[in-house]
Structures are given as structure tokens and as C-alpha cells.
mmCIF file of C-alpha atoms and ligand atoms in Angstrom:
data_model
loop_
_atom_site.group_PDB
_atom_site.id
_atom_site.type_symbol
_atom_site.label_atom_id
_atom_site.label_comp_id
_atom_site.label_asym_id
_atom_site.label_seq_id
_atom_site.Cartn_x
_atom_site.Cartn_y
_atom_site.Cartn_z
ATOM 1 C CA UNK A 1 0.000 0.000 0.000
ATOM 2 C CA UNK A 2 1.187 3.464 -0.804
ATOM 3 C CA UNK A 3 -0.077 6.745 0.625
ATOM 4 C CA UNK A 4 1.015 9.814 -1.296
ATOM 5 C CA UNK A 5 0.203 13.076 0.429
ATOM 6 C CA UNK A 6 -2.878 11.515 2.003
ATOM 7 C CA UNK A 7 -4.841 13.610 4.489
ATOM 8 C CA UNK A 8 -8.284 13.547 6.031
ATOM 9 C CA UNK A 9 -9.929 16.640 7.426
ATOM 10 C CA UNK A 10 -13.408 16.508 8.950
ATOM 11 C CA UNK A 11 -15.140 19.678 7.808
ATOM 12 C CA UNK A 12 -16.449 20.763 11.187
ATOM 13 C CA UNK A 13 -16.727 23.601 12.150
ATOM 14 C CA UNK A 14 -14.156 23.665 13.465
ATOM 15 C CA UNK A 15 -12.320 21.437 10.952
ATOM 16 C CA UNK A 16 -10.502 18.481 12.501
ATOM 17 C CA UNK A 17 -7.247 17.437 10.852
ATOM 18 C CA UNK A 18 -7.609 13.775 11.776
ATOM 19 C CA UNK A 19 -4.777 12.785 9.429
ATOM 20 C CA UNK A 20 -2.291 15.372 8.211
ATOM 21 C CA UNK A 21 -0.487 14.997 4.887
ATOM 22 C CA UNK A 22 1.103 11.556 5.079
ATOM 23 C CA UNK A 23 3.428 9.587 2.823
ATOM 24 C CA UNK A 24 3.849 5.920 3.588
ATOM 25 C CA UNK A 25 4.714 2.824 1.597
ATOM 26 C CA UNK A 26 4.218 -0.669 2.963
ATOM 27 C CA UNK A 27 5.647 -3.384 0.759
ATOM 28 C CA UNK A 28 4.310 -6.884 0.195
ATOM 29 C CA UNK A 29 5.221 -9.191 3.061
ATOM 30 C CA UNK A 30 5.963 -6.448 5.599
ATOM 31 C CA UNK A 31 4.723 -6.534 9.189
ATOM 32 C CA UNK A 32 4.075 -2.958 10.270
ATOM 33 C CA UNK A 33 2.577 -1.737 13.517
ATOM 34 C CA UNK A 34 0.852 1.626 13.846
ATOM 35 C CA UNK A 35 0.850 3.179 17.310
ATOM 36 C CA UNK A 36 -0.498 6.318 18.860
ATOM 37 C CA UNK A 37 -2.547 7.494 21.813
ATOM 38 C CA UNK A 38 -6.330 7.688 21.803
ATOM 39 C CA UNK A 39 -7.583 10.371 19.422
ATOM 40 C CA UNK A 40 -4.307 10.520 17.494
ATOM 41 C CA UNK A 41 -5.783 9.361 14.182
ATOM 42 C CA UNK A 42 -5.289 5.583 14.229
ATOM 43 C CA UNK A 43 -8.883 4.774 13.268
ATOM 44 C CA UNK A 44 -8.759 7.415 10.564
ATOM 45 C CA UNK A 45 -5.663 5.739 9.149
ATOM 46 C CA UNK A 46 -7.290 2.296 9.411
ATOM 47 C CA UNK A 47 -10.447 3.489 7.673
ATOM 48 C CA UNK A 48 -8.476 4.973 4.805
ATOM 49 C CA UNK A 49 -6.118 1.985 4.503
ATOM 50 C CA UNK A 50 -9.122 -0.368 4.616
ATOM 51 C CA UNK A 51 -11.026 1.567 1.935
ATOM 52 C CA UNK A 52 -13.785 2.342 4.417
ATOM 53 C CA UNK A 53 -13.191 6.106 4.166
ATOM 54 C CA UNK A 54 -11.822 8.274 1.401
ATOM 55 C CA UNK A 55 -9.059 10.742 2.168
ATOM 56 C CA UNK A 56 -9.865 14.398 1.547
ATOM 57 C CA UNK A 57 -6.463 14.882 -0.122
ATOM 58 C CA UNK A 58 -3.769 12.778 -1.729
ATOM 59 C CA UNK A 59 -3.579 9.404 -3.425
ATOM 60 C CA UNK A 60 -3.917 5.937 -1.974
ATOM 61 C CA UNK A 61 -2.582 3.106 -4.119
ATOM 62 C CA UNK A 62 -3.340 -0.487 -3.171
ATOM 63 C CA UNK A 63 -1.544 -3.151 -5.205
ATOM 64 C CA UNK A 64 -0.766 -0.349 -7.663
ATOM 65 C CA UNK A 65 -4.436 0.550 -8.081
ATOM 66 C CA UNK A 66 -5.369 4.205 -7.581
ATOM 67 C CA UNK A 67 -8.252 3.692 -5.172
ATOM 68 C CA UNK A 68 -9.419 7.304 -5.449
ATOM 69 C CA UNK A 69 -10.393 6.729 -9.067
ATOM 70 C CA UNK A 70 -12.744 3.837 -8.232
ATOM 71 C CA UNK A 71 -16.498 4.026 -8.087
ATOM 72 C CA UNK A 72 -18.274 2.505 -5.092
ATOM 73 C CA UNK A 73 -18.816 -0.972 -6.649
ATOM 74 C CA UNK A 74 -15.217 -1.642 -7.732
ATOM 75 C CA UNK A 75 -14.002 -0.081 -4.487
ATOM 76 C CA UNK A 76 -16.110 -2.500 -2.428
ATOM 77 C CA UNK A 77 -14.928 -5.398 -4.603
ATOM 78 C CA UNK A 78 -11.310 -4.358 -4.114
ATOM 79 C CA UNK A 79 -11.826 -4.153 -0.354
ATOM 80 C CA UNK A 80 -13.428 -7.606 -0.289
ATOM 81 C CA UNK A 81 -10.745 -9.277 -2.356
ATOM 82 C CA UNK A 82 -7.573 -7.537 -1.155
ATOM 83 C CA UNK A 83 -8.126 -6.634 2.487
ATOM 84 C CA UNK A 84 -8.776 -8.887 5.445
ATOM 85 C CA UNK A 85 -10.014 -7.148 8.594
ATOM 86 C CA UNK A 86 -9.476 -8.288 12.165
ATOM 87 C CA UNK A 87 -11.163 -6.277 14.909
ATOM 88 C CA UNK A 88 -10.764 -6.054 18.657
ATOM 89 C CA UNK A 89 -14.282 -7.359 19.285
ATOM 90 C CA UNK A 90 -14.189 -10.113 16.614
ATOM 91 C CA UNK A 91 -17.482 -9.110 14.899
ATOM 92 C CA UNK A 92 -18.640 -12.687 14.373
ATOM 93 C CA UNK A 93 -22.237 -13.691 13.716
ATOM 94 C CA UNK A 94 -23.175 -15.298 17.069
ATOM 95 C CA UNK A 95 -25.804 -17.697 15.748
ATOM 96 C CA UNK A 96 -23.637 -19.111 12.962
ATOM 97 C CA UNK A 97 -20.944 -21.749 13.333
ATOM 98 C CA UNK A 98 -17.264 -20.964 12.913
ATOM 99 C CA UNK A 99 -17.445 -22.587 9.470
ATOM 100 C CA UNK A 100 -20.494 -20.516 8.456
ATOM 101 C CA UNK A 101 -18.822 -17.308 9.615
ATOM 102 C CA UNK A 102 -15.916 -18.050 7.292
ATOM 103 C CA UNK A 103 -18.155 -19.273 4.446
ATOM 104 C CA UNK A 104 -20.329 -16.171 4.598
ATOM 105 C CA UNK A 105 -17.311 -13.942 4.046
ATOM 106 C CA UNK A 106 -16.789 -15.670 0.696
ATOM 107 C CA UNK A 107 -20.478 -15.366 -0.174
ATOM 108 C CA UNK A 108 -20.407 -11.681 0.702
ATOM 109 C CA UNK A 109 -17.123 -10.956 -1.072
ATOM 110 C CA UNK A 110 -17.877 -13.385 -3.918
ATOM 111 C CA UNK A 111 -14.150 -14.028 -4.143
ATOM 112 C CA UNK A 112 -14.107 -17.822 -4.323
ATOM 113 C CA UNK A 113 -16.092 -20.122 -6.652
ATOM 114 C CA UNK A 114 -19.040 -21.671 -4.819
ATOM 115 C CA UNK A 115 -17.796 -25.249 -5.220
ATOM 116 C CA UNK A 116 -14.480 -24.461 -3.532
ATOM 117 C CA UNK A 117 -15.797 -22.498 -0.574
ATOM 118 C CA UNK A 118 -16.325 -25.269 1.960
ATOM 119 C CA UNK A 119 -12.903 -26.771 1.359
ATOM 120 C CA UNK A 120 -11.272 -23.360 1.511
ATOM 121 C CA UNK A 121 -13.049 -22.458 4.783
ATOM 122 C CA UNK A 122 -12.115 -25.777 6.394
ATOM 123 C CA UNK A 123 -8.492 -25.433 5.347
ATOM 124 C CA UNK A 124 -8.159 -21.910 6.701
ATOM 125 C CA UNK A 125 -9.831 -22.875 10.000
ATOM 126 C CA UNK A 126 -7.326 -25.717 10.282
ATOM 127 C CA UNK A 127 -4.558 -23.215 9.549
ATOM 128 C CA UNK A 128 -5.522 -21.113 12.580
ATOM 129 C CA UNK A 129 -5.737 -24.183 14.801
ATOM 130 C CA UNK A 130 -9.527 -24.611 14.842
ATOM 131 C CA UNK A 131 -9.948 -27.720 12.727
ATOM 132 C CA UNK A 132 -11.691 -29.388 15.661
ATOM 133 C CA UNK A 133 -14.139 -26.508 16.305
ATOM 134 C CA UNK A 134 -15.560 -25.784 12.844
ATOM 135 C CA UNK A 135 -19.128 -26.552 13.921
ATOM 136 C CA UNK A 136 -19.002 -24.552 17.151
ATOM 137 C CA UNK A 137 -21.000 -21.385 17.655
ATOM 138 C CA UNK A 138 -18.922 -18.359 18.638
ATOM 139 C CA UNK A 139 -20.750 -18.278 21.986
ATOM 140 C CA UNK A 140 -19.200 -21.684 22.753
ATOM 141 C CA UNK A 141 -15.686 -20.526 21.901
ATOM 142 C CA UNK A 142 -13.134 -18.747 24.075
ATOM 143 C CA UNK A 143 -12.008 -15.223 23.217
ATOM 144 C CA UNK A 144 -8.826 -16.503 21.622
ATOM 145 C CA UNK A 145 -10.764 -19.052 19.558
ATOM 146 C CA UNK A 146 -13.188 -16.346 18.431
ATOM 147 C CA UNK A 147 -10.298 -14.221 17.276
ATOM 148 C CA UNK A 148 -8.910 -17.236 15.393
ATOM 149 C CA UNK A 149 -12.247 -17.587 13.589
ATOM 150 C CA UNK A 150 -12.107 -13.881 12.752
ATOM 151 C CA UNK A 151 -8.556 -14.303 11.424
ATOM 152 C CA UNK A 152 -9.653 -17.311 9.356
ATOM 153 C CA UNK A 153 -12.515 -15.237 7.958
ATOM 154 C CA UNK A 154 -10.082 -12.428 7.120
ATOM 155 C CA UNK A 155 -7.691 -14.814 5.361
ATOM 156 C CA UNK A 156 -10.140 -16.918 3.415
ATOM 157 C CA UNK A 157 -10.291 -14.630 0.377
ATOM 158 C CA UNK A 158 -6.467 -14.624 0.264
ATOM 159 C CA UNK A 159 -6.142 -10.871 0.750
ATOM 160 C CA UNK A 160 -2.929 -9.027 0.003
ATOM 161 C CA UNK A 161 -3.208 -7.070 3.252
ATOM 162 C CA UNK A 162 -4.315 -8.135 6.724
ATOM 163 C CA UNK A 163 -5.462 -5.070 8.668
ATOM 164 C CA UNK A 164 -5.803 -5.659 12.391
ATOM 165 C CA UNK A 165 -7.341 -3.132 14.775
ATOM 166 C CA UNK A 166 -6.250 -3.838 18.378
ATOM 167 C CA UNK A 167 -6.454 -7.596 17.678
ATOM 168 C CA UNK A 168 -5.551 -8.540 21.245
ATOM 169 C CA UNK A 169 -7.432 -5.730 22.988
ATOM 170 C CA UNK A 170 -10.119 -8.048 24.388
ATOM 171 C CA UNK A 171 -7.842 -10.938 25.317
ATOM 172 C CA UNK A 172 -5.938 -11.919 28.446
ATOM 173 C CA UNK A 173 -2.149 -11.867 28.275
ATOM 174 C CA UNK A 174 -1.606 -15.562 27.517
ATOM 175 C CA UNK A 175 -4.300 -15.644 24.841
ATOM 176 C CA UNK A 176 -2.995 -12.407 23.341
ATOM 177 C CA UNK A 177 0.453 -13.996 23.106
ATOM 178 C CA UNK A 178 -0.973 -16.947 21.167
ATOM 179 C CA UNK A 179 -2.742 -14.616 18.712
ATOM 180 C CA UNK A 180 0.444 -12.568 18.245
ATOM 181 C CA UNK A 181 2.308 -15.813 17.597
ATOM 182 C CA UNK A 182 -0.251 -16.707 14.925
ATOM 183 C CA UNK A 183 0.301 -13.295 13.288
ATOM 184 C CA UNK A 184 4.072 -13.962 13.378
ATOM 185 C CA UNK A 185 3.470 -17.266 11.590
ATOM 186 C CA UNK A 186 1.259 -15.665 8.958
ATOM 187 C CA UNK A 187 3.940 -13.036 8.406
ATOM 188 C CA UNK A 188 6.538 -15.809 8.044
ATOM 189 C CA UNK A 189 4.235 -17.333 5.402
ATOM 190 C CA UNK A 190 4.455 -14.052 3.466
ATOM 191 C CA UNK A 191 1.305 -12.207 4.541
ATOM 192 C CA UNK A 192 1.456 -8.406 4.650
ATOM 193 C CA UNK A 193 0.254 -7.375 8.102
ATOM 194 C CA UNK A 194 -0.639 -3.981 9.535
ATOM 195 C CA UNK A 195 -1.572 -3.916 13.214
ATOM 196 C CA UNK A 196 -3.028 -0.800 14.795
ATOM 197 C CA UNK A 197 -2.529 -0.639 18.526
ATOM 198 C CA UNK A 198 -1.974 1.615 21.496
ATOM 199 C CA UNK A 199 -0.073 -1.192 23.270
ATOM 200 C CA UNK A 200 3.739 -0.845 23.053
ATOM 201 C CA UNK A 201 4.205 -4.599 23.558
ATOM 202 C CA UNK A 202 2.023 -5.331 20.528
ATOM 203 C CA UNK A 203 3.730 -2.548 18.559
ATOM 204 C CA UNK A 204 7.113 -4.161 19.212
ATOM 205 C CA UNK A 205 6.049 -7.278 17.279
ATOM 206 C CA UNK A 206 6.193 -5.540 13.917
ATOM 207 C CA UNK A 207 9.452 -5.319 12.023
ATOM 208 C CA UNK A 208 8.618 -1.666 11.518
ATOM 209 C CA UNK A 209 6.576 0.820 13.518
ATOM 210 C CA UNK A 210 4.745 3.922 12.382
ATOM 211 C CA UNK A 211 3.654 6.469 14.991
ATOM 212 C CA UNK A 212 0.691 8.804 14.811
ATOM 213 C CA UNK A 213 0.402 11.822 17.053
ATOM 214 C CA UNK A 214 -2.166 14.585 16.556
ATOM 215 C CA UNK A 215 -2.788 13.273 13.058
ATOM 216 C CA UNK A 216 0.888 13.390 12.111
ATOM 217 C CA UNK A 217 2.283 10.102 10.877
ATOM 218 C CA UNK A 218 5.986 9.419 11.334
ATOM 219 C CA UNK A 219 8.223 6.447 10.931
ATOM 220 C CA UNK A 220 9.886 5.098 14.073
ATOM 221 C CA UNK A 221 13.330 4.785 12.521
ATOM 222 C CA UNK A 222 14.877 3.652 15.811
ATOM 223 C CA UNK A 223 12.735 0.537 15.722
ATOM 224 C CA UNK A 224 13.254 -0.006 12.015
ATOM 225 C CA UNK A 225 17.038 0.222 12.416
ATOM 226 C CA UNK A 226 16.971 -2.258 15.303
ATOM 227 C CA UNK A 227 14.808 -4.663 13.296
ATOM 228 C CA UNK A 228 17.106 -4.266 10.298
ATOM 229 C CA UNK A 229 20.229 -4.815 12.373
ATOM 230 C CA UNK A 230 18.741 -7.904 13.997
HETATM 231 P P1 ADP B 1 -7.804 7.155 17.351
HETATM 232 O O1 ADP B 1 -8.310 5.997 16.554
HETATM 233 O O2 ADP B 1 -6.306 7.224 17.409
HETATM 234 O O3 ADP B 1 -8.409 7.191 18.729
HETATM 235 P P2 ADP B 1 -9.368 8.774 15.511
HETATM 236 O O4 ADP B 1 -8.824 8.503 14.165
HETATM 237 O O5 ADP B 1 -10.646 8.096 15.886
HETATM 238 O O6 ADP B 1 -8.248 8.515 16.620
HETATM 239 O O7 ADP B 1 -9.633 10.359 15.638
HETATM 240 C C1 ADP B 1 -8.699 11.347 15.218
HETATM 241 C C2 ADP B 1 -9.285 12.725 15.455
HETATM 242 O O8 ADP B 1 -10.387 12.912 14.578
HETATM 243 C C3 ADP B 1 -9.808 12.923 16.866
HETATM 244 O O9 ADP B 1 -9.558 14.258 17.227
HETATM 245 C C4 ADP B 1 -11.293 12.691 16.711
HETATM 246 O O10 ADP B 1 -12.010 13.401 17.689
HETATM 247 C C5 ADP B 1 -11.561 13.221 15.324
HETATM 248 N N1 ADP B 1 -12.696 12.566 14.658
HETATM 249 C C6 ADP B 1 -12.867 11.237 14.427
HETATM 250 N N2 ADP B 1 -13.998 11.008 13.744
HETATM 251 C C7 ADP B 1 -14.565 12.213 13.508
HETATM 252 C C8 ADP B 1 -15.752 12.659 12.836
HETATM 253 N N3 ADP B 1 -16.598 11.802 12.247
HETATM 254 N N4 ADP B 1 -16.007 13.987 12.810
HETATM 255 C C9 ADP B 1 -15.168 14.870 13.389
HETATM 256 N N5 ADP B 1 -14.032 14.536 14.026
HETATM 257 C C10 ADP B 1 -13.734 13.227 14.094
#
């Protein structure tokens, strides 16, 4: 993903510069964390990166596609096929099994031929360690298992970017560690991962960290240099 002079100002009055002119390139296969205090602009960044909001200035390229030039239909299709979302509160359908939650993502995104969907959903649930819980309702799963279902759902369309918003925010420390380990594994498999967090321990997991403060995005070169040296 590439942001060129991207900014978002809420008109107000008074206008709020939620994201000030930002340039950022995240290459395929990178694991980048985005940190900042509450109100700094993290959600604004996530919404732009996830094609949920349009910037008020600048250009956002995803896989080389100028997203600003897209009409709503192609934009939604691009979001569904290229971006997997993982949220703090999982956002699963409570009355549908783990398998159905993953299947429905493919129905909604229409990214996978119908005949392949069940196999694909089963495989991805196995990948996140839930092969034995495919028929369970989310209400019968632990928090960590729910987040695994959500990660499976995010991965099933084989997105080019996994966007995670405080993915461990609702989990206890041990469970959070297991989810962070899963993200490490997915990164090792080549997935591009962007994790938005206010937690320094989570931020430290990325090979590269971007900071946002008062809408100003800046690279944490100290962290990048350490990661590069290591
Ligand atoms: P974070 O996710 O880091 O908590 P946000 O991106 O939600 O920060 O917010 C950045 C700034 O933009 C804050 O000052 C917030 O109050 C403001 N903001 C967010 N959404 C809106 C909106 N719809 N209208 C006006 N201001 C907003």
C-alpha cells in the first residue's frame, strides 16, 4: 500500500485534521505496527487503509491501483478481495458456526467459486488451529478461539493485506500472546500485516513501527534500524 500526500480533514466547524499529509509505503510481506494514543488518528488511518473512508487529499494506491479513481462498486470489490479485517471485538455472527462465519465472508465478497468455498473455509480454520471446532458457535468458543475464527474469515479470500485493529485488545495476556504468535506465523508465510494498537508490547512485534500523534504520521526509525540490524 502506498499513501502519497494523504490527508483527512473533517469539515467541522471547526475542521478536525484527523490525518495530516502523510506519505507511507508498505511493501508486500511487511509486518508494520501503527501506534499512537487515543484520538491521534489511528482509526482514521485504518479506515483509509481499509477503503472504508476516502481521504480528503492525496492518493492511496493499493496493489498499484489508484483507489481514489474507483467508483463505489469496484471499491467494495477491491476491499473484499484484497483486504482482510481483524477487529478487537471479533465481529462474528453469534448464531452461525465458525465454518459458516468463514463461508459467509466468501459469499459476501464473492471471491471464491461456490464449489471451492467449503474446502477453503475448512483449510483456513485448520490453519488457525480450529480444525476441531468448525461446527461450534462463537458463543461456545473462548475469546482466543473467536479471534482465530475472525482471522480465518479475514484470510479466506487470500487478501494481500491483513489489517488488524487492536487484535488482542479483548484478550488476556496468555491468549494475546498466542494470537500474536499466529500473526508472526502468517507473516513468516508471506502475509502483509498492519496492526493498529496503542499497546507498546504489541507494537514491538512488527518489524517496523509507524507512529501517529495529533494526526501526524511518522516512521519510528529507531525501531526499524533495530529490526534491520537484527
Ligand atoms: P484514534 O483511533 O487514534 O483514537 P481517531 O482517528 O478516531 O483517533 O480520531 C482522530 C481525530 O479525529 C480525533 O480528534 C477525533 O475526535 C476526530 N474525529 C474522528 N472522527 C470524527 C468525525 N466523524 N467527525 C469529526 N471529528 C472526528
